[in-house]
Short mmCIF file of C-alpha atoms and ligand atoms in Angstrom, two decimals:
data_model
loop_
_atom_site.label_atom_id
_atom_site.label_comp_id
_atom_site.label_asym_id
_atom_site.label_seq_id
_atom_site.Cartn_x
_atom_site.Cartn_y
_atom_site.Cartn_z
CA MET A 1 3.13 -9.75 -10.58
CA GLU A 2 4.48 -6.78 -8.78
CA ASP A 3 1.33 -5.89 -6.95
CA GLU A 4 -1.86 -7.71 -6.50
CA ARG A 5 -4.00 -4.60 -6.64
CA ASP A 6 -3.01 -4.60 -10.28
CA HIS A 7 -2.87 -8.31 -10.85
CA ASP A 8 -4.81 -9.89 -8.09
CA THR A 9 -5.79 -13.34 -9.15
CA THR A 10 -7.87 -14.07 -6.15
CA SER A 11 -9.98 -11.37 -4.79
CA SER A 12 -10.06 -7.73 -5.29
CA SER A 13 -10.07 -5.55 -8.30
CA LEU A 14 -9.05 -2.14 -9.40
CA PRO A 15 -11.38 0.67 -8.50
CA PHE A 16 -13.92 1.89 -10.88
CA LEU A 17 -13.21 5.53 -10.47
CA SER A 18 -16.67 6.78 -11.23
CA LYS A 19 -18.11 4.90 -8.29
CA GLN A 20 -15.07 5.63 -6.18
CA LEU A 21 -15.86 9.29 -6.41
CA ALA A 22 -19.62 9.14 -6.62
CA GLY A 23 -22.03 9.01 -3.74
CA THR A 24 -19.68 10.15 -1.04
CA THR A 25 -22.54 10.85 1.35
CA LEU A 26 -22.01 8.59 4.30
CA GLY A 27 -24.12 7.13 7.00
CA GLY A 28 -27.40 6.38 5.29
CA SER A 29 -30.17 5.10 7.46
CA ALA A 30 -30.14 1.46 6.39
CA ASP A 31 -27.81 -0.86 8.27
CA VAL A 32 -25.88 -3.78 6.87
CA PRO A 33 -27.79 -6.89 8.01
CA VAL A 34 -26.60 -8.90 11.00
CA VAL A 35 -27.57 -12.57 11.15
CA ASP A 36 -27.45 -14.48 14.43
CA LEU A 37 -26.48 -18.04 13.56
CA SER A 38 -27.41 -19.43 16.97
CA VAL A 39 -31.07 -19.35 15.96
CA SER A 40 -32.27 -22.96 15.78
CA ASP A 41 -34.85 -22.34 13.06
CA GLU A 42 -32.85 -23.18 9.91
CA ASP A 43 -35.59 -22.02 7.56
CA PHE A 44 -35.31 -18.62 9.15
CA LEU A 45 -31.53 -18.56 8.67
CA VAL A 46 -31.90 -19.62 5.04
CA HIS A 47 -34.35 -16.81 4.51
CA GLU A 48 -32.13 -14.23 6.24
CA VAL A 49 -28.90 -15.02 4.41
CA VAL A 50 -30.64 -15.21 1.03
CA LYS A 51 -32.38 -11.89 1.60
CA ALA A 52 -29.12 -10.25 2.69
CA SER A 53 -27.31 -11.65 -0.36
CA GLU A 54 -30.03 -10.44 -2.72
CA GLU A 55 -30.44 -6.98 -1.26
CA TRP A 56 -26.94 -6.21 -0.02
CA GLY A 57 -24.32 -8.75 -1.02
CA ILE A 58 -22.79 -8.16 2.42
CA PHE A 59 -23.83 -9.06 5.95
CA GLN A 60 -22.34 -9.83 9.33
CA VAL A 61 -22.77 -13.10 11.18
CA VAL A 62 -22.63 -13.48 14.96
CA ASN A 63 -22.68 -16.61 17.14
CA HIS A 64 -21.07 -18.45 14.24
CA GLY A 65 -19.31 -21.05 16.37
CA ILE A 66 -15.72 -19.93 15.75
CA PRO A 67 -14.05 -19.83 19.17
CA GLU A 68 -13.40 -16.26 20.26
CA GLU A 69 -10.04 -17.27 21.61
CA LEU A 70 -8.98 -18.56 18.18
CA MET A 71 -10.07 -15.31 16.52
CA ARG A 72 -8.07 -13.39 19.09
CA GLN A 73 -5.03 -15.58 18.49
CA LEU A 74 -5.27 -15.05 14.73
CA GLN A 75 -5.28 -11.33 15.37
CA VAL A 76 -2.35 -11.57 17.75
CA VAL A 77 -0.11 -13.55 15.40
CA GLY A 78 -0.98 -11.26 12.47
CA LYS A 79 -0.12 -8.15 14.46
CA GLN A 80 3.06 -9.77 15.76
CA PHE A 81 4.15 -10.49 12.21
CA PHE A 82 3.63 -6.89 11.09
CA ASP A 83 5.47 -5.61 14.17
CA LEU A 84 8.62 -7.49 13.15
CA PRO A 85 11.57 -5.56 11.72
CA GLU A 86 11.30 -5.07 7.96
CA ALA A 87 14.13 -7.53 7.23
CA GLU A 88 12.25 -10.32 9.01
CA LYS A 89 9.07 -9.64 7.07
CA GLU A 90 11.01 -9.63 3.81
CA ILE A 91 11.68 -13.34 4.37
CA VAL A 92 8.14 -14.00 3.13
CA ALA A 93 8.08 -11.15 0.58
CA LYS A 94 6.31 -11.60 -2.73
CA ASP A 95 8.56 -12.79 -5.48
CA GLY A 96 6.50 -12.79 -8.61
CA ASP A 97 3.22 -14.29 -7.51
CA PHE A 98 0.36 -12.73 -5.60
CA GLU A 99 1.33 -14.61 -2.45
CA GLY A 100 3.61 -13.12 0.15
CA TYR A 101 4.25 -9.94 2.09
CA LYS A 102 3.92 -6.57 0.37
CA ARG A 103 4.91 -3.23 1.77
CA LYS A 104 2.77 -0.17 1.45
CA TYR A 105 1.90 0.94 -1.98
CA LEU A 106 0.60 4.20 -3.32
CA GLY A 107 -0.78 3.72 -6.78
CA GLY A 108 -2.59 5.99 -9.22
CA ILE A 109 -5.47 6.01 -6.88
CA ASN A 110 -4.24 6.14 -3.34
CA ASN A 111 -4.14 2.66 -2.00
CA TRP A 112 -2.44 2.57 1.32
CA ASP A 113 -1.87 -0.78 2.74
CA GLN A 114 0.56 -3.46 3.54
CA HIS A 115 -0.52 -7.01 3.44
CA LEU A 116 0.38 -10.61 3.77
CA PHE A 117 -1.32 -12.90 1.29
CA HIS A 118 -1.18 -16.68 1.14
CA ARG A 119 -3.18 -19.74 0.25
CA LEU A 120 -4.85 -21.81 2.94
CA SER A 121 -6.57 -24.70 1.20
CA PRO A 122 -6.61 -27.22 -0.43
CA PRO A 123 -3.35 -28.53 1.04
CA SER A 124 -1.97 -29.28 -2.44
CA ILE A 125 -1.77 -25.59 -3.36
CA ILE A 126 -0.26 -24.25 -0.14
CA ASN A 127 3.16 -22.58 -0.39
CA TYR A 128 4.44 -22.63 3.16
CA LYS A 129 7.33 -20.40 2.15
CA TYR A 130 4.86 -17.50 2.33
CA TRP A 131 3.63 -18.43 5.80
CA PRO A 132 5.62 -16.56 8.46
CA LYS A 133 7.78 -18.74 10.71
CA ASN A 134 7.76 -15.90 13.19
CA PRO A 135 5.73 -15.73 15.38
CA PRO A 136 6.14 -19.48 15.88
CA GLN A 137 2.41 -20.06 16.54
CA TYR A 138 1.46 -18.54 13.18
CA ARG A 139 1.04 -21.81 11.33
CA GLU A 140 -0.85 -23.70 13.99
CA VAL A 141 -3.28 -20.84 14.61
CA THR A 142 -3.83 -20.25 10.90
CA GLU A 143 -4.42 -23.94 10.19
CA GLU A 144 -6.97 -24.14 12.97
CA TYR A 145 -8.68 -20.98 11.73
CA THR A 146 -8.80 -22.41 8.20
CA LYS A 147 -10.79 -25.42 9.41
CA HIS A 148 -13.37 -23.09 10.90
CA MET A 149 -13.44 -20.90 7.78
CA LYS A 150 -14.16 -23.93 5.61
CA ARG A 151 -16.89 -25.15 7.90
CA LEU A 152 -18.59 -21.76 8.11
CA THR A 153 -18.25 -21.09 4.37
CA GLU A 154 -19.81 -24.43 3.49
CA LYS A 155 -22.60 -23.84 5.98
CA ILE A 156 -23.42 -20.44 4.49
CA LEU A 157 -23.14 -21.73 0.91
CA GLY A 158 -25.46 -24.59 1.95
CA TRP A 159 -28.11 -22.18 3.21
CA LEU A 160 -27.75 -20.01 0.12
CA SER A 161 -28.20 -23.06 -2.11
CA GLU A 162 -31.24 -24.30 -0.24
CA GLY A 163 -32.78 -20.88 -0.26
CA LEU A 164 -32.75 -20.92 -4.05
CA GLY A 165 -34.27 -24.40 -4.19
CA LEU A 166 -30.98 -26.17 -4.95
CA PRO A 167 -29.42 -29.14 -3.17
CA ARG A 168 -27.42 -28.03 -0.14
CA GLU A 169 -24.06 -28.82 -1.79
CA ALA A 170 -24.82 -26.98 -5.05
CA PHE A 171 -22.68 -23.85 -4.64
CA THR A 172 -19.87 -25.68 -2.87
CA GLN A 173 -19.71 -28.26 -5.66
CA ASN A 174 -19.84 -25.60 -8.35
CA ILE A 175 -16.66 -24.02 -7.02
CA GLY A 176 -14.85 -27.34 -6.80
CA GLY A 177 -15.93 -28.89 -3.50
CA GLU A 178 -12.81 -29.86 -1.56
CA THR A 179 -10.65 -28.28 -4.29
CA ALA A 180 -12.19 -24.79 -3.94
CA GLU A 181 -9.40 -22.34 -3.15
CA TYR A 182 -9.17 -20.54 0.18
CA VAL A 183 -6.74 -17.64 0.47
CA LEU A 184 -6.00 -15.38 3.43
CA ARG A 185 -5.01 -11.76 3.20
CA VAL A 186 -3.96 -9.86 6.28
CA ASN A 187 -4.55 -6.20 5.42
CA PHE A 188 -2.52 -3.78 7.51
CA TYR A 189 -3.57 -0.14 7.25
CA PRO A 190 -1.42 2.24 9.31
CA PRO A 191 -3.14 5.46 10.42
CA THR A 192 -3.01 8.30 7.92
CA GLN A 193 -3.72 11.93 8.75
CA ASP A 194 -5.01 12.47 5.28
CA SER A 195 -7.60 9.74 5.54
CA GLU A 196 -10.07 11.61 3.34
CA LEU A 197 -7.69 11.27 0.43
CA VAL A 198 -5.86 8.12 1.26
CA ILE A 199 -8.15 5.20 0.90
CA GLY A 200 -7.03 1.86 2.35
CA ALA A 201 -8.57 -0.42 -0.25
CA ALA A 202 -10.16 1.22 -3.28
CA ALA A 203 -13.72 0.36 -4.33
CA HIS A 204 -13.96 -3.14 -5.74
CA SER A 205 -15.99 -6.28 -5.81
CA ASP A 206 -14.30 -9.51 -4.79
CA MET A 207 -13.48 -11.74 -7.72
CA GLY A 208 -14.14 -15.09 -6.15
CA ALA A 209 -17.34 -16.61 -4.82
CA ILE A 210 -17.49 -15.40 -1.23
CA ALA A 211 -15.20 -13.89 1.40
CA LEU A 212 -15.30 -14.09 5.19
CA LEU A 213 -13.62 -11.11 6.80
CA LEU A 214 -12.55 -10.60 10.40
CA PRO A 215 -11.83 -6.94 11.19
CA ASN A 216 -10.07 -5.46 14.19
CA GLU A 217 -12.02 -2.96 16.30
CA VAL A 218 -11.17 0.03 14.10
CA PRO A 219 -14.02 0.68 11.67
CA GLY A 220 -13.23 1.42 8.03
CA LEU A 221 -15.05 -1.04 5.81
CA GLN A 222 -17.81 0.51 3.71
CA ALA A 223 -20.39 -0.97 1.35
CA PHE A 224 -21.96 0.82 -1.60
CA LYS A 225 -25.75 0.61 -1.65
CA ASP A 226 -28.39 2.86 -3.14
CA GLU A 227 -25.76 5.30 -4.38
CA GLN A 228 -24.23 5.73 -0.94
CA TRP A 229 -21.22 4.47 0.94
CA LEU A 230 -22.37 2.96 4.22
CA ASP A 231 -20.16 2.22 7.19
CA LEU A 232 -20.17 -1.24 8.67
CA ASN A 233 -20.62 -1.14 12.41
CA TYR A 234 -17.98 -3.00 14.32
CA ILE A 235 -19.47 -5.89 16.25
CA ASN A 236 -17.20 -7.77 18.59
CA SER A 237 -16.45 -11.29 17.23
CA ALA A 238 -18.66 -10.88 14.16
CA VAL A 239 -17.52 -12.15 10.77
CA VAL A 240 -18.33 -10.08 7.69
CA VAL A 241 -19.61 -12.11 4.73
CA ILE A 242 -18.99 -10.59 1.29
CA ILE A 243 -20.63 -12.00 -1.83
CA GLY A 244 -18.20 -12.00 -4.76
CA ASP A 245 -18.50 -11.98 -8.54
CA GLN A 246 -18.88 -15.73 -8.98
CA LEU A 247 -21.92 -16.13 -6.71
CA MET A 248 -23.47 -13.22 -8.56
CA ARG A 249 -22.76 -14.93 -11.88
CA MET A 250 -23.90 -18.40 -10.74
CA THR A 251 -27.20 -16.98 -9.52
CA ASN A 252 -27.66 -15.05 -12.79
CA GLY A 253 -27.51 -11.78 -10.90
CA ARG A 254 -29.84 -12.71 -8.08
CA PHE A 255 -27.12 -12.26 -5.46
CA LYS A 256 -25.22 -8.96 -5.39
CA ASN A 257 -21.46 -8.80 -5.72
CA VAL A 258 -21.22 -5.90 -3.33
CA LEU A 259 -18.98 -2.97 -4.14
CA HIS A 260 -16.93 -2.20 -1.06
CA ARG A 261 -13.85 -0.31 0.06
CA ALA A 262 -11.81 0.27 3.19
CA LYS A 263 -10.83 3.60 4.67
CA THR A 264 -7.83 4.23 6.86
CA ASP A 265 -8.21 5.77 10.31
CA LYS A 266 -6.56 9.03 11.36
CA GLU A 267 -5.16 7.73 14.63
CA ARG A 268 -5.55 4.04 14.88
CA LEU A 269 -4.09 1.07 13.12
CA ARG A 270 -6.64 -0.93 11.19
CA ILE A 271 -6.13 -4.61 10.38
CA SER A 272 -8.47 -6.99 8.62
CA TRP A 273 -8.29 -10.71 7.86
CA PRO A 274 -10.40 -11.60 4.82
CA VAL A 275 -10.45 -15.23 3.66
CA PHE A 276 -11.37 -15.38 -0.03
CA VAL A 277 -13.09 -18.47 -1.33
CA ALA A 278 -12.80 -18.94 -5.07
CA PRO A 279 -13.49 -21.66 -7.61
CA ARG A 280 -10.62 -23.92 -8.60
CA ALA A 281 -8.90 -22.18 -11.52
CA ASP A 282 -10.06 -24.69 -14.16
CA MET A 283 -13.73 -24.74 -13.10
CA SER A 284 -16.35 -23.47 -15.56
CA VAL A 285 -18.45 -20.90 -13.78
CA GLY A 286 -21.62 -19.29 -15.06
CA PRO A 287 -25.34 -19.06 -14.39
CA LEU A 288 -26.57 -22.40 -13.07
CA PRO A 289 -29.03 -24.11 -15.45
CA GLU A 290 -31.45 -24.61 -12.53
CA LEU A 291 -31.55 -20.85 -12.02
CA THR A 292 -32.11 -19.88 -15.64
CA GLY A 293 -34.78 -20.65 -18.21
CA ASP A 294 -36.91 -19.10 -20.96
CA GLU A 295 -38.19 -16.51 -18.53
CA ASN A 296 -34.75 -15.81 -17.15
CA PRO A 297 -32.09 -16.32 -19.84
CA PRO A 298 -28.42 -16.33 -18.76
CA LYS A 299 -27.10 -12.80 -18.32
CA PHE A 300 -23.47 -13.89 -18.02
CA LYS A 301 -21.15 -16.08 -20.02
CA THR A 302 -19.94 -19.34 -18.59
CA LEU A 303 -16.18 -18.99 -18.27
CA ILE A 304 -13.28 -20.98 -16.95
CA TYR A 305 -12.49 -19.16 -13.72
CA ASN A 306 -8.90 -18.56 -14.80
CA ASP A 307 -10.13 -16.93 -18.02
CA TYR A 308 -12.52 -14.81 -16.00
CA ILE A 309 -9.57 -13.51 -13.99
CA ASP A 310 -7.64 -12.72 -17.18
CA GLN A 311 -10.62 -10.89 -18.65
CA LYS A 312 -11.18 -8.89 -15.52
CA ILE A 313 -7.54 -7.84 -15.41
CA LYS A 314 -7.62 -6.91 -19.12
CA GLY A 315 -10.80 -4.94 -18.50
CA TRP A 316 -9.08 -2.91 -15.81
CA ALA A 317 -6.20 -2.19 -18.09
CA LEU A 318 -8.49 -0.88 -20.83
CA GLU A 319 -11.03 1.04 -18.88
CA ASP A 320 -12.65 1.43 -15.58
CA LEU A 321 -15.41 -1.06 -16.13
CA PRO A 322 -16.21 -4.16 -14.18
CA VAL A 323 -15.94 -7.33 -16.23
CA TYR A 324 -18.48 -10.02 -15.65
C1 OGA B 401 -10.32 -6.90 0.49
C2 OGA B 401 -11.21 -5.99 1.23
C3 OGA B 401 -11.65 -4.68 3.18
C4 OGA B 401 -11.10 -4.39 4.52
O1 OGA B 401 -9.19 -7.13 0.99
O2 OGA B 401 -10.73 -7.41 -0.57
O3 OGA B 401 -12.27 -5.73 0.75
O4 OGA B 401 -11.89 -4.09 5.41
N1 OGA B 401 -10.78 -5.50 2.40
O5 OGA B 401 -9.89 -4.46 4.71
NI1 NI B 402 -12.75 -7.00 -0.91
#
């Protein structure tokens, strides 16, 4: 696997060019929803996150309980890693798998980023050789952040399950419970003068179930809704929640697997820290029986997640169509 934009087994996908080029009008009136998790009325939260997942497939959460200091530390160690001399970063370079450090890449469609990609959980699948040893705090900070990511993911999946009349654990269990796979990518987008042409991350939906993304203060993430690309407003300490293909498939299309992309900035460095949560590779994933019936027959095939990945990659190779 020479580049995960071509062979990403975890998250993103190739662009579908038609949508990449369509609807370039920016700044529509509707705003990506923001959900304040400090509200004590759980029914209200359930309602809000379900509505956002149905209508948008993307929303931001604030007052989520992740210590601000920890988020800041994660950002500091990530930036420190990318500031190292190239030779030091090469120590954790990719060597055949999707994990590791990758220098900037300009593909057929202009993708301009560098990234560090590695698994976080479960412990049995972690390859520490891809975790930077420098800066020395990298591992401790990342492990602590992982605990919070798991907690928040399970909380959100719990609300989403309840909102659809399922037991709280339903979505978490359907991606493997404790064996669900958590992967971090640190996206590093240097400024580009030609930011109209050079896109940071091309339009894609995330392959897994859900992703929790921490951006730095430089805006760039956009979501496609109602034929328009909409900018996400930067909110200090917010986490962006992105619904991926598998939650869309499990809910038989009720939740949206939002199409999104990232632009580079002309002057400022943009960095983002998405954590992708995906089913264990051997899990069967498809529309949940509780969410389908005579009135609502399954729209998607139930597939082993690993086979889904293969099909999606094959689909990209053949044509520009999303594979569900
Ligand atoms: C991704 C992604 C967006 C961003 O890495 O899958 O959508 O803001 N990144 O960097
Ligand atoms: Ni993405």
